mmCIF file of C-alpha atoms in Angstrom:
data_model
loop_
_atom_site.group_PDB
_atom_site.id
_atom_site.type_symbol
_atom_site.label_atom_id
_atom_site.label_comp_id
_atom_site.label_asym_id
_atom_site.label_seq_id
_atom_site.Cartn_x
_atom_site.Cartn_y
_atom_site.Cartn_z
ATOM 1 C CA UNK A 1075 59.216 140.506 78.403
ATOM 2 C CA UNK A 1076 56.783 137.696 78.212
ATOM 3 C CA UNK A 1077 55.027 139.547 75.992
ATOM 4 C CA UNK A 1078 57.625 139.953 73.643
ATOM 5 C CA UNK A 1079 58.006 136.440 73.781
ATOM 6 C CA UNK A 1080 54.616 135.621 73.460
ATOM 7 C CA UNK A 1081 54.972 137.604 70.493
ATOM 8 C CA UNK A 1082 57.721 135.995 68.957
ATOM 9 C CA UNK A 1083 56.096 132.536 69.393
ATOM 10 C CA UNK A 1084 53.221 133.720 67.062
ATOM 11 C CA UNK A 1085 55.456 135.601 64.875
ATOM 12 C CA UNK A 1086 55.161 132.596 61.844
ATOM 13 C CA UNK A 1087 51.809 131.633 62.432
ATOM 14 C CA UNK A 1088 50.513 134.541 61.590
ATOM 15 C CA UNK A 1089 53.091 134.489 58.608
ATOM 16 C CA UNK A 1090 52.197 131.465 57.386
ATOM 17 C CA UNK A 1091 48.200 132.715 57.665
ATOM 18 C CA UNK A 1092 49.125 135.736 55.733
ATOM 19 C CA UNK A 1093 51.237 133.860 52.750
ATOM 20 C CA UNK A 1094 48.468 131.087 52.591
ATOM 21 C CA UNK A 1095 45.848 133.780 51.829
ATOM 22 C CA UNK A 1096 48.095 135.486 49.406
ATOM 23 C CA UNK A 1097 48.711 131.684 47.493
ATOM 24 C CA UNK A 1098 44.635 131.267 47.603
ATOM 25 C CA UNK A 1099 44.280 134.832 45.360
ATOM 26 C CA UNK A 1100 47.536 133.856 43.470
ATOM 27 C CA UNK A 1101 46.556 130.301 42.480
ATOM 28 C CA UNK A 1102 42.898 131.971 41.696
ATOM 29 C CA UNK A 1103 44.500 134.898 39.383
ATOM 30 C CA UNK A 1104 47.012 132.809 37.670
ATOM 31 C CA UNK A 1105 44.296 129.654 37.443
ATOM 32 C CA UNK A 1106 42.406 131.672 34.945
ATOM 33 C CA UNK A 1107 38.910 131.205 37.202
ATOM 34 C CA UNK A 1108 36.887 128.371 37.857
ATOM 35 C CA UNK A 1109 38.079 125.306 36.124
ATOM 36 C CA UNK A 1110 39.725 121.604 36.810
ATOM 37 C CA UNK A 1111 43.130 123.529 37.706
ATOM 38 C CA UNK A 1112 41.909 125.920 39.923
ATOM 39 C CA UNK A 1113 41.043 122.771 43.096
ATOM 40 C CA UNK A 1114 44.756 121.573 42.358
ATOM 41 C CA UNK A 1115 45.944 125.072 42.572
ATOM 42 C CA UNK A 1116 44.572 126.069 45.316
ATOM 43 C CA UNK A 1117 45.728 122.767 47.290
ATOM 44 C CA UNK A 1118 49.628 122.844 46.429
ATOM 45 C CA UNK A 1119 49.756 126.637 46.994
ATOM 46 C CA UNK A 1120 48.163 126.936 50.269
ATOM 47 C CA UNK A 1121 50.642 123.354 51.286
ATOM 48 C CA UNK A 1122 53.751 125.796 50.155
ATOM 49 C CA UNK A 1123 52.859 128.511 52.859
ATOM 50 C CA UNK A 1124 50.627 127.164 54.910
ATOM 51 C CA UNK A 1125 53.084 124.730 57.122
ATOM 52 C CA UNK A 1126 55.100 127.993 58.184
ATOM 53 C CA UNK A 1127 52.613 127.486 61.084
ATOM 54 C CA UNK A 1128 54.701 124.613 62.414
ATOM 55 C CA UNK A 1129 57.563 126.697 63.000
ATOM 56 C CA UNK A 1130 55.652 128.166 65.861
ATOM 57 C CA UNK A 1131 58.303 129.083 68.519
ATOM 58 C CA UNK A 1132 61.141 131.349 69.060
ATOM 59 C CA UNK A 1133 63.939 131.259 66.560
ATOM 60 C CA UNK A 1134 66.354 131.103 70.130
ATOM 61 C CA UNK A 1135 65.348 128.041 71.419
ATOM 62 C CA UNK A 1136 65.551 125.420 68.575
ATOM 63 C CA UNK A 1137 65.511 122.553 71.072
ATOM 64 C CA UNK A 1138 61.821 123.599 72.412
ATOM 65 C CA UNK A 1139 58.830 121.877 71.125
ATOM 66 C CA UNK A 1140 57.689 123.377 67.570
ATOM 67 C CA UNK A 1141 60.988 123.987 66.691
ATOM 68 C CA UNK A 1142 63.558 123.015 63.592
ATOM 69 C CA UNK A 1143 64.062 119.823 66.151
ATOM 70 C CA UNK A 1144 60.497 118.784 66.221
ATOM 71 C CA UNK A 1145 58.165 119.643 63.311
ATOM 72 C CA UNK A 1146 60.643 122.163 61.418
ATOM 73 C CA UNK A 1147 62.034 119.749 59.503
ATOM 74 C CA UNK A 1148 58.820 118.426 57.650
ATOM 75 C CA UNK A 1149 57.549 121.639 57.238
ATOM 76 C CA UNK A 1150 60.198 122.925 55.056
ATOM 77 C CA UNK A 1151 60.080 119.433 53.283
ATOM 78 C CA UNK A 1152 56.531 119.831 52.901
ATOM 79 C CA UNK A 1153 56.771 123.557 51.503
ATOM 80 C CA UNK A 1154 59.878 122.719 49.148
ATOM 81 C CA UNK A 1155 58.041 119.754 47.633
ATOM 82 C CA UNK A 1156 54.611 121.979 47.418
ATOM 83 C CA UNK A 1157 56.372 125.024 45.962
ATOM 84 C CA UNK A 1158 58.200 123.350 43.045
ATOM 85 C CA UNK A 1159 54.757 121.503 42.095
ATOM 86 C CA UNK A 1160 53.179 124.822 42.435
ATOM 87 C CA UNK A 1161 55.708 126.587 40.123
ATOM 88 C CA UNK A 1162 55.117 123.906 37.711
ATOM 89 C CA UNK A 1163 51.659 124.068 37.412
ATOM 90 C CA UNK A 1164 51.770 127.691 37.115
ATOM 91 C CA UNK A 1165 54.271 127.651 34.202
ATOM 92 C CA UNK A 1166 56.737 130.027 36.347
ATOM 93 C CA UNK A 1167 57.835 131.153 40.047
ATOM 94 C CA UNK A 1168 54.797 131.180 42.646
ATOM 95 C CA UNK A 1169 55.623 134.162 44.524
ATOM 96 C CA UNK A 1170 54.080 132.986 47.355
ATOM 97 C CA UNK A 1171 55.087 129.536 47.401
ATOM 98 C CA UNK A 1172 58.590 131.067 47.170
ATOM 99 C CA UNK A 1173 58.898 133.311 49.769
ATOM 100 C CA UNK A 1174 57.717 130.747 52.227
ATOM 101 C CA UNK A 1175 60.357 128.262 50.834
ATOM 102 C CA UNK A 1176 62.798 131.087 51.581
ATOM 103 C CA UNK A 1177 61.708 131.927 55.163
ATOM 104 C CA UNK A 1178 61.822 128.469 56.008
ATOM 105 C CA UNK A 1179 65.079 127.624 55.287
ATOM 106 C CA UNK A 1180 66.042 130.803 56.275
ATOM 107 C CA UNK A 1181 64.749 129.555 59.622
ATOM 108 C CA UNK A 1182 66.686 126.278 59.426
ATOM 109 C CA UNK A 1183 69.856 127.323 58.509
ATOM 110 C CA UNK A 1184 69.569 129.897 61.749
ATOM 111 C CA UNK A 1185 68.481 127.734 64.354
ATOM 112 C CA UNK A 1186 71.235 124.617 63.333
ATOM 113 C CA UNK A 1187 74.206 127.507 63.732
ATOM 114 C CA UNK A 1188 72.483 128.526 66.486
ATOM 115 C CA UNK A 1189 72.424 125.257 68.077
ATOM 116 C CA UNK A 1190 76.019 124.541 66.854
ATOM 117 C CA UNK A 1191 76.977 127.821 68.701
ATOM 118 C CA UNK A 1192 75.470 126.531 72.003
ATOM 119 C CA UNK A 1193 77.176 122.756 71.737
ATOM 120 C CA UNK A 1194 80.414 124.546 71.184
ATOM 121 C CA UNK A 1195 79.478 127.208 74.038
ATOM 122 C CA UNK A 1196 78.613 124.210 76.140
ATOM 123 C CA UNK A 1197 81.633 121.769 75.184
ATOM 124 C CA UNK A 1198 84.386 125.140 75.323
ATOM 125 C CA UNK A 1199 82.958 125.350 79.288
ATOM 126 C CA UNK A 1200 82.873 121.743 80.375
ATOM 127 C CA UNK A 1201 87.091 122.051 78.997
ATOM 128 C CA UNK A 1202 87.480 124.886 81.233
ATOM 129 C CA UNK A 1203 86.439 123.462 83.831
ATOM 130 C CA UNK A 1204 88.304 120.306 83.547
ATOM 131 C CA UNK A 1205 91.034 122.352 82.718
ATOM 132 C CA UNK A 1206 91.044 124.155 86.110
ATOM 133 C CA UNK A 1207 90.176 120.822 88.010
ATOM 134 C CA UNK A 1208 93.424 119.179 86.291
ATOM 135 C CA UNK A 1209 95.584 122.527 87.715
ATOM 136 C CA UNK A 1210 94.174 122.276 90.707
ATOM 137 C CA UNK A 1211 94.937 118.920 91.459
ATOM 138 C CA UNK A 1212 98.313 119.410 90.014
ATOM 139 C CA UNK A 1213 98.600 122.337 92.540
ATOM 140 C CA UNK A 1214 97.286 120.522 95.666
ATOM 141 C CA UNK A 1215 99.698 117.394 94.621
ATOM 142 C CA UNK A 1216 103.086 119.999 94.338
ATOM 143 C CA UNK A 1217 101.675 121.447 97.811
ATOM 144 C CA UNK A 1218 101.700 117.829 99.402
ATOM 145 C CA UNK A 1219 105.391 116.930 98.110
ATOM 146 C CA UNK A 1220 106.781 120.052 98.776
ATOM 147 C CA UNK A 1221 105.074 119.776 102.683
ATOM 148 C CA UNK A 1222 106.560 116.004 102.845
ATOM 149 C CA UNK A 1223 110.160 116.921 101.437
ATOM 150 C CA UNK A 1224 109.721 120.032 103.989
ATOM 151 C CA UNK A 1225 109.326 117.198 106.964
ATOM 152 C CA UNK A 1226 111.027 114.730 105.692
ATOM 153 C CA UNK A 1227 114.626 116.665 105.281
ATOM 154 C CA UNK A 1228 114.363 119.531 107.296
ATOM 155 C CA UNK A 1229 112.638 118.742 109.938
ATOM 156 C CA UNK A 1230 114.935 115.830 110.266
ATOM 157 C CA UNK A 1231 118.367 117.611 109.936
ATOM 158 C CA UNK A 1232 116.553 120.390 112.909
ATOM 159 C CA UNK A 1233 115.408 117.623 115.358
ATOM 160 C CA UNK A 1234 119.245 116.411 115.123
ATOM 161 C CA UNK A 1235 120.786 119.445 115.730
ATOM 162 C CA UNK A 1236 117.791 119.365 119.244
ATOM 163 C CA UNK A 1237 119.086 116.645 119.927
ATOM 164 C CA UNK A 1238 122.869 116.811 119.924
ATOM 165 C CA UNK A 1239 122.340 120.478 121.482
ATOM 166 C CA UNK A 1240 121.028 118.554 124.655
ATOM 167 C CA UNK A 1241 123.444 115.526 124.270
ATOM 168 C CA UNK A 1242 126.384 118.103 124.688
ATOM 169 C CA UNK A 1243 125.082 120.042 127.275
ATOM 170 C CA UNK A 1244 124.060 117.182 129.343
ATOM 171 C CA UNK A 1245 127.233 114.305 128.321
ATOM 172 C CA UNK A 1246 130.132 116.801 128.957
ATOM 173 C CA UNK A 1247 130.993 116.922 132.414
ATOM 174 C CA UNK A 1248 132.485 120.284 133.918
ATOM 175 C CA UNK A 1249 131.190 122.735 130.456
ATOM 176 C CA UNK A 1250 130.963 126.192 132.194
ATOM 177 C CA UNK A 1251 127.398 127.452 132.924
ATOM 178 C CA UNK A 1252 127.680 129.663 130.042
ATOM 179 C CA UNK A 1253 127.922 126.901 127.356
ATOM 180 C CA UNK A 1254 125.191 125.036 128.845
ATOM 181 C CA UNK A 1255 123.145 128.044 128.643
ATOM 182 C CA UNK A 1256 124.159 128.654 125.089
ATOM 183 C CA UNK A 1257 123.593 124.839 124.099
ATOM 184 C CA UNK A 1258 120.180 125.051 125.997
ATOM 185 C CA UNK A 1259 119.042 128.045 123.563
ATOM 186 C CA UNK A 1260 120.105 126.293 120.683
ATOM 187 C CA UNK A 1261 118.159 123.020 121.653
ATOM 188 C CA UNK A 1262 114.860 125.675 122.483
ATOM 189 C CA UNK A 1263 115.469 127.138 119.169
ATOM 190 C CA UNK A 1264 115.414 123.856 116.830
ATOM 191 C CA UNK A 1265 112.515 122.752 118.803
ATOM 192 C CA UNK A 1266 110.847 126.362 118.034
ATOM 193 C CA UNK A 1267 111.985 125.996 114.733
ATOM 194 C CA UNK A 1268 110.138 122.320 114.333
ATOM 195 C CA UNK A 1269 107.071 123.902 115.825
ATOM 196 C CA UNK A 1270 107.000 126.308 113.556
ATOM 197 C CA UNK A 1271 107.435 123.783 110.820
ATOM 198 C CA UNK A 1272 104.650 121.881 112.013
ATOM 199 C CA UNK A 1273 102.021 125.199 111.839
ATOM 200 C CA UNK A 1274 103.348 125.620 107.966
ATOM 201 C CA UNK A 1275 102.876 122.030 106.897
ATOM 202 C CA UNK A 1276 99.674 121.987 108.287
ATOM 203 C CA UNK A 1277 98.915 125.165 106.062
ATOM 204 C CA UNK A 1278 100.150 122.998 103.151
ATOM 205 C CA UNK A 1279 98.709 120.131 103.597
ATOM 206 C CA UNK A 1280 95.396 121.804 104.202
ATOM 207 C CA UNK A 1281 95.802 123.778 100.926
ATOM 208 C CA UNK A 1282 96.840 120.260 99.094
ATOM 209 C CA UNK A 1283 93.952 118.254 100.129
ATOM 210 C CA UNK A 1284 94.876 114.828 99.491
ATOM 211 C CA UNK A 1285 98.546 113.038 98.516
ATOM 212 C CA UNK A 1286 99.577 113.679 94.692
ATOM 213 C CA UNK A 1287 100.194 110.672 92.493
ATOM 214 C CA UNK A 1288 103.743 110.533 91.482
ATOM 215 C CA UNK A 1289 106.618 109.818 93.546
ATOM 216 C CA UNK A 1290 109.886 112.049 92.903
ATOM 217 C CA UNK A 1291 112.303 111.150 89.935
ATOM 218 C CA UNK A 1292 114.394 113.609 90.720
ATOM 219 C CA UNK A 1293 118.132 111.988 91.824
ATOM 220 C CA UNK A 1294 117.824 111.633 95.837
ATOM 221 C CA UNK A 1295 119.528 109.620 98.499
ATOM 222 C CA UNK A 1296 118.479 105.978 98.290
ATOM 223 C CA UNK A 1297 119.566 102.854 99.661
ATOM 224 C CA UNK A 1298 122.835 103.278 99.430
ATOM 225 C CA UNK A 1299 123.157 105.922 101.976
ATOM 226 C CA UNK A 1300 120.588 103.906 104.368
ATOM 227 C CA UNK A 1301 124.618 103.259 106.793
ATOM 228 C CA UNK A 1302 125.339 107.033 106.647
ATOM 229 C CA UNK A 1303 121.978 107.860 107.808
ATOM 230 C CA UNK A 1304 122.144 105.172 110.645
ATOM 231 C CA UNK A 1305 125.760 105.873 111.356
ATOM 232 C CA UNK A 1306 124.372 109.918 111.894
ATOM 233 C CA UNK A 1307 121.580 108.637 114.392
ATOM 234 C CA UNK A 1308 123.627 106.668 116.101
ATOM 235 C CA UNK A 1309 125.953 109.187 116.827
ATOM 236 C CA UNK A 1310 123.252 111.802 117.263
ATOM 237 C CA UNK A 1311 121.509 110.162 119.825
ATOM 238 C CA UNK A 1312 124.003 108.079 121.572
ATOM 239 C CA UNK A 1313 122.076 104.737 121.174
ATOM 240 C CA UNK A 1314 122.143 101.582 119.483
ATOM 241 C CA UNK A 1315 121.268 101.129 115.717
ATOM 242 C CA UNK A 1316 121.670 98.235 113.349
ATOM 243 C CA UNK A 1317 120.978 97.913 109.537
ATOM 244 C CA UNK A 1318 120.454 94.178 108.477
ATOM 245 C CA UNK A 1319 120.096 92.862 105.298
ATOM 246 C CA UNK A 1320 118.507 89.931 104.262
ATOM 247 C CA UNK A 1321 117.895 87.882 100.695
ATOM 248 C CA UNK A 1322 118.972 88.050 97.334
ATOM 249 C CA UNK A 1323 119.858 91.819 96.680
ATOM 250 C CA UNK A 1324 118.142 93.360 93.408
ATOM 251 C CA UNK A 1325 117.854 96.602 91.908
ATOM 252 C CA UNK A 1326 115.280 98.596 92.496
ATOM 253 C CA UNK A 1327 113.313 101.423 90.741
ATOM 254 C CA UNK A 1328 114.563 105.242 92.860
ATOM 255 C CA UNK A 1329 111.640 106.106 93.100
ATOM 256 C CA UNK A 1330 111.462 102.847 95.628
ATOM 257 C CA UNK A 1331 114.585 103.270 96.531
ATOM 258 C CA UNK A 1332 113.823 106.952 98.076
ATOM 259 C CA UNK A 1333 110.630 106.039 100.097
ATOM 260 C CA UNK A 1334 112.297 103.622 101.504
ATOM 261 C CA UNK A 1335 115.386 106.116 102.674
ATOM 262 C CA UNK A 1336 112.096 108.797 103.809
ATOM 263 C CA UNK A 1337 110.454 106.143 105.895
ATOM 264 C CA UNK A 1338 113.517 104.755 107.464
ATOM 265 C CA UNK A 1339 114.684 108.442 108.731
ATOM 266 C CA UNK A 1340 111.261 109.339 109.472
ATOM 267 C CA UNK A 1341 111.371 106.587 111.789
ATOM 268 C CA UNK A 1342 114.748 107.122 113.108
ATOM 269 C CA UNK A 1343 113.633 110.747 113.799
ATOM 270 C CA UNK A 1344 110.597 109.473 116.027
ATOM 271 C CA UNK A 1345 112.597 106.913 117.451
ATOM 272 C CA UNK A 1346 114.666 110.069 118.882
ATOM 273 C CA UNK A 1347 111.564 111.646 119.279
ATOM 274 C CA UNK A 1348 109.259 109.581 121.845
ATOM 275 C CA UNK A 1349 111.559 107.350 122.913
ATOM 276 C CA UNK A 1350 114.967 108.485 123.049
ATOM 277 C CA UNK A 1351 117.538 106.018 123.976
ATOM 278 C CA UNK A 1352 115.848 102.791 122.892
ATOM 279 C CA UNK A 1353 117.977 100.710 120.345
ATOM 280 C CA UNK A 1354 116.956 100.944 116.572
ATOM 281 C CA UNK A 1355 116.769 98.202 114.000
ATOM 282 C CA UNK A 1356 116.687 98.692 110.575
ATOM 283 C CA UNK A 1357 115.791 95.652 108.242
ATOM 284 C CA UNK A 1358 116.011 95.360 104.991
ATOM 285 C CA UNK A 1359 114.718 92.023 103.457
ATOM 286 C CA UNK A 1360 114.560 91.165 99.305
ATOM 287 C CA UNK A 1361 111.997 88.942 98.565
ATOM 288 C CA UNK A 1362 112.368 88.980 94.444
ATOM 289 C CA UNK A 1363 109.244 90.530 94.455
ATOM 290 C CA UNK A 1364 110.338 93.986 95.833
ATOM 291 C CA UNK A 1365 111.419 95.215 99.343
ATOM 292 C CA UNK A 1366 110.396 94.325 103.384
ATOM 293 C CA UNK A 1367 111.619 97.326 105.450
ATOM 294 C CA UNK A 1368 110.991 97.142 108.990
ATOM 295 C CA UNK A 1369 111.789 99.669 111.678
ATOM 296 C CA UNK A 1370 111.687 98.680 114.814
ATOM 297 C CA UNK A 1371 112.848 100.199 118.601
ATOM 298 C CA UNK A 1372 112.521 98.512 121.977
ATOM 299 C CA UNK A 1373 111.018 102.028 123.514
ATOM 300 C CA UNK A 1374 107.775 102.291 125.263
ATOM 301 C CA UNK A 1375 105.597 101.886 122.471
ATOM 302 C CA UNK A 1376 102.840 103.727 121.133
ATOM 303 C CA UNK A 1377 101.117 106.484 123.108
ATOM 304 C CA UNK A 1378 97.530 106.170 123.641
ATOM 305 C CA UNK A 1379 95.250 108.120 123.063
ATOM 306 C CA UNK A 1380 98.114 109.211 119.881
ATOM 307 C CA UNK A 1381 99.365 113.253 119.548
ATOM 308 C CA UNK A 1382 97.011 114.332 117.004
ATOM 309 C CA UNK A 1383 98.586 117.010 114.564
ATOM 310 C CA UNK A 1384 101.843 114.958 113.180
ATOM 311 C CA UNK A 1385 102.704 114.751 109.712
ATOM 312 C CA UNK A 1386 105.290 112.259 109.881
ATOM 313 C CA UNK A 1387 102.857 108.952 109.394
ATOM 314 C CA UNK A 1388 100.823 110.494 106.817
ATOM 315 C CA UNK A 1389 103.867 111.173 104.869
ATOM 316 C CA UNK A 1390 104.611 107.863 105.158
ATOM 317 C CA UNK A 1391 101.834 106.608 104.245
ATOM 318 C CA UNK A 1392 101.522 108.727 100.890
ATOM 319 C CA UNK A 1393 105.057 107.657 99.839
ATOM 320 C CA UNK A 1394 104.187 104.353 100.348
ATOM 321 C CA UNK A 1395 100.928 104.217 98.217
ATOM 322 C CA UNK A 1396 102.416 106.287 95.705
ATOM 323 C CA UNK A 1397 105.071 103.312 94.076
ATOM 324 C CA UNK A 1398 102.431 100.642 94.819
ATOM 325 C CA UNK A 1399 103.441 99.478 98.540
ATOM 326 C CA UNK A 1400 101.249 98.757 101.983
ATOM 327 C CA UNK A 1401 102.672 100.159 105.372
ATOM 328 C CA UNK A 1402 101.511 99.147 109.002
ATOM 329 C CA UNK A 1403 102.746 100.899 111.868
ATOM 330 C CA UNK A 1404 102.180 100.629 115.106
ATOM 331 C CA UNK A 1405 103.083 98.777 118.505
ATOM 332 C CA UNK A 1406 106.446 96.260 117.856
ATOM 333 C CA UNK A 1407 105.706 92.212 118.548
ATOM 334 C CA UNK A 1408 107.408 92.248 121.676
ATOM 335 C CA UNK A 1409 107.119 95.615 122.646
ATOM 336 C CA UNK A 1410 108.512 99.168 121.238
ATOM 337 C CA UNK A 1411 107.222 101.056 118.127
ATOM 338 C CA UNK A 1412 107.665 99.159 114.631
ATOM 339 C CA UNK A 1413 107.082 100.527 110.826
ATOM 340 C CA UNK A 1414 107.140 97.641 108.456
ATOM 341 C CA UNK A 1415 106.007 98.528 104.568
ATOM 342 C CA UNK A 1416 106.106 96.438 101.677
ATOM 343 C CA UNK A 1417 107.258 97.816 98.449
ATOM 344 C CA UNK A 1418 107.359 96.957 95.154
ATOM 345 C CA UNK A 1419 110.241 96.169 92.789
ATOM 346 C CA UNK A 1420 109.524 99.035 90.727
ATOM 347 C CA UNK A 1421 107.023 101.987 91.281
ATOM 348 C CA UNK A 1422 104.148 102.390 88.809
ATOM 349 C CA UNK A 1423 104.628 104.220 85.550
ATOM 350 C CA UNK A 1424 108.860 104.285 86.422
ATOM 351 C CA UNK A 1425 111.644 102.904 84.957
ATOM 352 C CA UNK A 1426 113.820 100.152 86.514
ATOM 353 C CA UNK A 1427 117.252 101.391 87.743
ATOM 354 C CA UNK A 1428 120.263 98.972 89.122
ATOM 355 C CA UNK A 1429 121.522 100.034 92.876
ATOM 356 C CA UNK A 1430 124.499 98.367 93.998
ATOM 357 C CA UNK A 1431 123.639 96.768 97.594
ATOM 358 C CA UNK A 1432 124.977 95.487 100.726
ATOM 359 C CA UNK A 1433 126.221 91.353 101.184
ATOM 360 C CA UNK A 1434 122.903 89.640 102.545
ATOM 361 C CA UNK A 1435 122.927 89.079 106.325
ATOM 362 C CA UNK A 1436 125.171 92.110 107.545
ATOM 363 C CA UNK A 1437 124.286 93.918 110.716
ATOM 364 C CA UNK A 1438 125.400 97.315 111.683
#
């Protein structure tokens, strides 16, 4: 192989070598011998083959040294110029002259398509690949929504039925052992059931990667169920829960409107979780600017060191940055677990939808 090549790089020396001795015996033939033509001859037919020499390299590789990038060029300016003075002078076509203005053209006009052929070789693969790197993120992002609508509705609507499956079993008095037992499997079966969930989102989410960018558009419950959803967790867990309202109501964009409905029944659903019992408050205040939402329970607080494995927070916490917002979480100011995220008016990129709301100031 490296002979070949080696070869191929002296391929047009040797060509232009060859044609410049043929234009020295031409130019002395068609001269007529020795006289004041013959010097001028000799000179413009051996510079219309001679420069083939620079082309020195293979045909291949036009962006190596030698080639039509680098000292191509001149040469067939140098031989084009040459060869027409030549076939003046000689009253008609110097053979010689004109074969090496053929060959280097020739030459030219391969390498440029042949470079053309690599850019577009070169610019057809760099779209590919941005083309898969665009579908894979799209992938990943569908993978993360589909794992946070996965937790955010069904796990929700399963850790309810848990939990009213042990409320029954343990509020009413005299039920027969054999509807205990039978509310006892159902309360083992959500909380397999959520397990289970938990192993598959954590497939997804490893799969996705990261959050996606875009928040849902797709119609969803909003604000305006925020009392049915309290009203169910109140009377799914037996304890207190308030909604309270505060400042000038405005619409917001549903996009905004549905993370804030996911974050308030995520919390409600780890209210019921780790610290079942405790009283709930849900605030809502309007600033003009957007939306304060603050859930807050008077449980035990955090748990330290905190159960590693939960998808619940980091859903949050993708909502949230996906319309624009900031959420802490963490322990309550005078005890008990709080959530509290700010959120704007409108989400990024969305469009601005009225929502009827509540009279500032009312409690449930």
């Amino acid at each position: 192989m490296a002979c070949v090549t080696r070869i191929g790089e002296w391929r047009w020396p040797a060509a232009g070598g060859c044609l410049a001795a043929a234009a020295v015996a031409e130019a002395v033939l068609r001269a007529g011998g020795p006289g004041s033509a013959l010097p001028l001859a000799l000179v413009l037919d051996v510079s219309a083959t001679l420069p083939l020499v620079l082309l020195r390299g293979p045909a291949a590789a036009p962006g190596a040294s030698g080639g039509s990038g680098g000292h191509g060029p001149a040469a067939a300016a140098t031989i084009t110029v040459a060869a027409v003075a030549a076939s003046l002078l000689h009253r008609g076509a110097a053979l010689a002259a004109t074969a090496a203005l053929l060959a280097v053209w020739a030459v030219l006009a391969r390498r440029r398509v042949l470079r053309r052929r690599a850019a577009a070789d070169a610019a057809d693969a760099s779209r590919r690949a941005v083309e898969h790197t665009l579908l894979e993120h799209t992938a990943r992002g569908e993978r993360a929504r589909i794992a946070r609508e996965l937790h955010d509705v069904v796990a929700h609507h399963i850790s309810m039925i848990s939990v009213q499956a042990e409320t029954a079993r343990l509020a009413v008095p005299g039920m027969p052992a054999d509807g205990a037992e039978r509310l006892l499997a159902i309360g083992d079966t959500a909380r397999t059931a959520l397990t289970e969930m938990r192993r598959l989102l954590g497939v997804l989410r490893e799969d996705a990667g990261g959050p996606d960018g875009a928040p849902d558009r797709r119609p969803q419950p909003g604000l305006q169920q925020l009392l049915d959803l309290i009203d169910e967790a109140r009377d799914g867990s037996g304890a207190a829960a308030r909604l309270i309202v505060s400042g000038p109501v405005a619409a917001l964009d549903p996009g905004v409107e549905l993370t804030a409905y996911r974050i308030v029944q995520e919390a409600l659903t780890n209210a019921r979780r780790h610290a079942p019992g405790a009283a709930v408050d849900v605030e809502l205040a309007y600033t003009g600017e957007g939306l304060r939402l603050a859930v807050r329970d008077n449980g035990p607080g955090p748990a330290a060191p905190a159960v590693p494995g939960g998808h619940g927070l980091p859903g949050m916490r993708e909502r949230v940055a996906a319309v624009g917002g900031e959420l802490r979480t963490g322990a309550g100011p005078v005890g008990g677990f709080a959530v509290e995220a700010v959120l704007p008016a409108a989400s990024p990129d969305a469009h601005r939808a009225a929502v009827p709301g509540a009279p500032a100031g009312t409690a449930r």
